[in-house]
PDB file of C-alpha atoms in Angstrom:
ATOM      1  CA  UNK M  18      13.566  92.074  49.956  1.00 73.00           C
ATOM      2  CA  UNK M  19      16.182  89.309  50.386  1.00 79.00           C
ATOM      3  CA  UNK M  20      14.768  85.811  52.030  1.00 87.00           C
ATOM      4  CA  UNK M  21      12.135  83.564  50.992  1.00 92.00           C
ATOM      5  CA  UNK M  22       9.715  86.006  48.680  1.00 95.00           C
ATOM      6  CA  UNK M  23       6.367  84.724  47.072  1.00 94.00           C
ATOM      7  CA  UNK M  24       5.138  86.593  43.983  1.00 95.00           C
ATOM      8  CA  UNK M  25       1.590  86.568  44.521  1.00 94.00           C
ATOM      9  CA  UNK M  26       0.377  88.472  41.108  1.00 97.00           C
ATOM     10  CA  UNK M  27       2.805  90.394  38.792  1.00 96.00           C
ATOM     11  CA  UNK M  28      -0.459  92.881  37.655  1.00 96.00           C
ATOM     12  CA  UNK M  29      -0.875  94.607  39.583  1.00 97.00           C
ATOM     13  CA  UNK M  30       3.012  93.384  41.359  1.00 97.00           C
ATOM     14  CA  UNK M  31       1.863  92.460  44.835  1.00 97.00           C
ATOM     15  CA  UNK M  32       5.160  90.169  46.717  1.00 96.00           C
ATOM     16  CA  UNK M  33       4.434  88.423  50.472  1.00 95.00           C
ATOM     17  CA  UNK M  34       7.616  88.134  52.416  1.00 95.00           C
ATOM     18  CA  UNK M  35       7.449  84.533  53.902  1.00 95.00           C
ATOM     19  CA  UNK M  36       9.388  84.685  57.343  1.00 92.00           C
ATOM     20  CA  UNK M  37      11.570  81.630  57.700  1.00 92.00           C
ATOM     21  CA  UNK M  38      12.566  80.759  61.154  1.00 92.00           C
ATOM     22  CA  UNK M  39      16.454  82.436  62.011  1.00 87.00           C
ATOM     23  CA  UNK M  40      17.758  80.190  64.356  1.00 90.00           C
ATOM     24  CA  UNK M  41      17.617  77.523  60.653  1.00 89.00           C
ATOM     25  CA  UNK M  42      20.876  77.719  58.463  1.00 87.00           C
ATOM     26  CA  UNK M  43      20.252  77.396  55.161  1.00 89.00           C
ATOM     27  CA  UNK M  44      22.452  77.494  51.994  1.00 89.00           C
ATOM     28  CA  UNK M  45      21.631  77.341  48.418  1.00 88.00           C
ATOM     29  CA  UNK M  46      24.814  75.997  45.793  1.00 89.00           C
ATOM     30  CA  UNK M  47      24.310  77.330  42.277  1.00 88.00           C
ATOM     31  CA  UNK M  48      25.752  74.918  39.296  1.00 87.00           C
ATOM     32  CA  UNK M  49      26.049  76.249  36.047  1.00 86.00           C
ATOM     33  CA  UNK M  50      27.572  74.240  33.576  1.00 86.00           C
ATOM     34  CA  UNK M  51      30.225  75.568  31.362  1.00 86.00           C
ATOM     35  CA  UNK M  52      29.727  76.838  27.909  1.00 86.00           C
ATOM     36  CA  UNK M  53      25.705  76.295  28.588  1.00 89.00           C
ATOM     37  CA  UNK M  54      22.935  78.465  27.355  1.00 90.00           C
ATOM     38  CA  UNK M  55      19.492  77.640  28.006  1.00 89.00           C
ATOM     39  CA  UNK M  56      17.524  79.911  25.656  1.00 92.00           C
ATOM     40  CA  UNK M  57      14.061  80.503  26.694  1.00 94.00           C
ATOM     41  CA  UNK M  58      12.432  79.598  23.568  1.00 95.00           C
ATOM     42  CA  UNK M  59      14.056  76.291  23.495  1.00 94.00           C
ATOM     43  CA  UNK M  60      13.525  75.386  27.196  1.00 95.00           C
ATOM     44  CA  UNK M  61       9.832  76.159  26.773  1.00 95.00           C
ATOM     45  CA  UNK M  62       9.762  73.952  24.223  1.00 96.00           C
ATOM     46  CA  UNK M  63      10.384  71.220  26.009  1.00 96.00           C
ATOM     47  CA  UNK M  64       7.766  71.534  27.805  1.00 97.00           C
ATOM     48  CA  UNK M  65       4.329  69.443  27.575  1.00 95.00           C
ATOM     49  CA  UNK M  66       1.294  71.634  25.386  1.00 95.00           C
ATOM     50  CA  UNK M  67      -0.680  70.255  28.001  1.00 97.00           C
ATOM     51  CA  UNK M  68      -0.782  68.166  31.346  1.00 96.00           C
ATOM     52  CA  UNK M  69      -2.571  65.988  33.402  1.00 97.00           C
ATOM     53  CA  UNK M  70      -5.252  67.131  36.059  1.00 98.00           C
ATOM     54  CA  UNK M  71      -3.094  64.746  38.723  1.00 97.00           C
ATOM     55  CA  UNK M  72       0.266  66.381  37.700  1.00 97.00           C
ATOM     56  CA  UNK M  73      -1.239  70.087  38.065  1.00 97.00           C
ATOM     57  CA  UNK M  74      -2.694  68.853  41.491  1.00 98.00           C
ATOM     58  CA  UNK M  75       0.684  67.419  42.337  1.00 98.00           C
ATOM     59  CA  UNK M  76       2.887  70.379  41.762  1.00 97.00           C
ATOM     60  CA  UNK M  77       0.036  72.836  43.224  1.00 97.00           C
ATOM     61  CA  UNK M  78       0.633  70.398  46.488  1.00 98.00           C
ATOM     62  CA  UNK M  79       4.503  70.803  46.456  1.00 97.00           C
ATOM     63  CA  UNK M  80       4.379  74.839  45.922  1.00 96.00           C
ATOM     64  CA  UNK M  81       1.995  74.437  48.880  1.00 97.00           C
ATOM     65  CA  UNK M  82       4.315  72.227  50.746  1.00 97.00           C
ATOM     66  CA  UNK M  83       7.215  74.496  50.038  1.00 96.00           C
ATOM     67  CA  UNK M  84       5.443  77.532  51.548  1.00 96.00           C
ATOM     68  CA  UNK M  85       4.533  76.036  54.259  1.00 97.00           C
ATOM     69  CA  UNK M  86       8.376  74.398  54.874  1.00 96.00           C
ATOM     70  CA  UNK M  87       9.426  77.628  54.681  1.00 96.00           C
ATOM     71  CA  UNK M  88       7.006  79.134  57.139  1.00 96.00           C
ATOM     72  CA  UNK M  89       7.755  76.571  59.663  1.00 96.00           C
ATOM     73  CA  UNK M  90      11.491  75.911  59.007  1.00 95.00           C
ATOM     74  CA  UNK M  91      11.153  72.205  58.000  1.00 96.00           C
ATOM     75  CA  UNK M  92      13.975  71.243  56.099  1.00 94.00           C
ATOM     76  CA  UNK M  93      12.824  67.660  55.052  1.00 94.00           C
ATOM     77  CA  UNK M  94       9.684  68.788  53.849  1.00 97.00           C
ATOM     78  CA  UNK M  95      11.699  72.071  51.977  1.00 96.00           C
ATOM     79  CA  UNK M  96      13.581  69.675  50.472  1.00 94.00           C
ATOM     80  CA  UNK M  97      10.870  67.268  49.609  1.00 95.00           C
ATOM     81  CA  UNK M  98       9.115  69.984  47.856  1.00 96.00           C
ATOM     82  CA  UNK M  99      11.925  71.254  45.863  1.00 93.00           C
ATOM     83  CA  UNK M 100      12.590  68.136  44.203  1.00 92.00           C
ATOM     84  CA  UNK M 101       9.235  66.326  43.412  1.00 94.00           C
ATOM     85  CA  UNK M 102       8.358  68.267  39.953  1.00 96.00           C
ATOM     86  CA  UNK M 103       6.705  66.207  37.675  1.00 97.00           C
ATOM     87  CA  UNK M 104       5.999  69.206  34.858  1.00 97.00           C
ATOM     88  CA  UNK M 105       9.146  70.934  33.874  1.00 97.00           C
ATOM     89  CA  UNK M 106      12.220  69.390  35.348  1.00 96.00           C
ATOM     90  CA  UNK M 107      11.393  65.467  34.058  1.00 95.00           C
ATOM     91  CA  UNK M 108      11.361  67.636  30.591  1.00 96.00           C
ATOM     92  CA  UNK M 109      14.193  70.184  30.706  1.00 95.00           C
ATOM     93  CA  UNK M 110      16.540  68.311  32.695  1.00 94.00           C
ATOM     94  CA  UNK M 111      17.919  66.149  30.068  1.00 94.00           C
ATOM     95  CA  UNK M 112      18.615  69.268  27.972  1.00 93.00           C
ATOM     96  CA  UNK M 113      21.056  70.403  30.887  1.00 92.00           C
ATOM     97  CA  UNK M 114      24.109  68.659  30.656  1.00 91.00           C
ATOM     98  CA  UNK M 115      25.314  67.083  33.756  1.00 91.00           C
ATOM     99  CA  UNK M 116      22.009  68.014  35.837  1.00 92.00           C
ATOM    100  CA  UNK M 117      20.727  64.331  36.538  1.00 92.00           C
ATOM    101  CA  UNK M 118      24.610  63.203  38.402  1.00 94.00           C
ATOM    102  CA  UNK M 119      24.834  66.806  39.627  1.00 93.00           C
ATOM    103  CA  UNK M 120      21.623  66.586  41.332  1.00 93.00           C
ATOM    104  CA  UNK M 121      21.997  62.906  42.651  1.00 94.00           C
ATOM    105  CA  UNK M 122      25.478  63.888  43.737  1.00 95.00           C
ATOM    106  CA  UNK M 123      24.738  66.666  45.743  1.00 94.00           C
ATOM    107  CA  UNK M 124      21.716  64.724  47.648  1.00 92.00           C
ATOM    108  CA  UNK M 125      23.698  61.607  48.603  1.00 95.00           C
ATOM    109  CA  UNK M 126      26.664  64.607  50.199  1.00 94.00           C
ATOM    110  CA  UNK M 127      23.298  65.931  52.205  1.00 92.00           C
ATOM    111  CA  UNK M 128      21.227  68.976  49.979  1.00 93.00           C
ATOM    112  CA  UNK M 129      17.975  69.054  49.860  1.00 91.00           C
TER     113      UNK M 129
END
C-alpha cells in the first residue's frame, strides 16, 4: 500500500491507509549495526512480564499521537511520538549496540 499503514486487526487482516499530507517531505534513515542479530526470542525477553497501568496509558497516548501526526502532517508531534516509549525501547535498546549515540546523534543533526 506504500505510506503510513495502520494494522487495525491481523484476524480477520483488516489495514486503514492513513493519508499524510503531500505537500510534507518526509524521510526515514535505517541503521543497522554490523555483524548484529536481534533474535526474536532474545529481544522478547527483554521485555517486562508485566507493566504499569500509567506506562500502558502512556504508550496507548503516543500510538494515538502518532496517528493523529500523521493525519495532520505535524512533524513535532510525529516525532514526539516516535520517541517517547517507555515499554520496549528503555529495555531492548541497550541490547543494540550503538543505538543510545546513534539515536542522540541523529536528533541533535535534526530527525525526529
Amino acid at each position: 500500500m506504500g505510506g503510513f499503514v495502520l494494522i487495525r486487526s491481523y484476524d480477520p487482516l483488516e489495514l486503514i491507509q492513513l493519508k499524510f499530507p503531500h505537500e510534507k517531505e518526509l524521510f526515514f534513515v535505517l541503521v543497522n549495526p554490523p555483524e548484529f542479530e536481534a533474535p526474536t526470542k532474545k529481544m522478547r525477553a527483554a521485555l517486562p512480564q508485566q507493566i504499569t497501568m500509567s506506562h500502558h496509558v502512556w504508550n496507548c497516548s503516543q500510538a494515538g499521537a502518532l496517528v493523529a501526526a500523521v493525519l495532520q502532517g505535524d512533524l513535532s508531534v510525529l516525532g514526539k511520538a516516535l520517541s517517547s516509549d517507555k515499554i520496549v525501547e528503555p529495555r531492548r535498546a541497550p541490547l543494540i549496540p550503538g543505538m543510545e549515540g546513534v539515536k542522540k546523534a541523529a536528533m541533535e543533526a535534526g530527525a525526529l
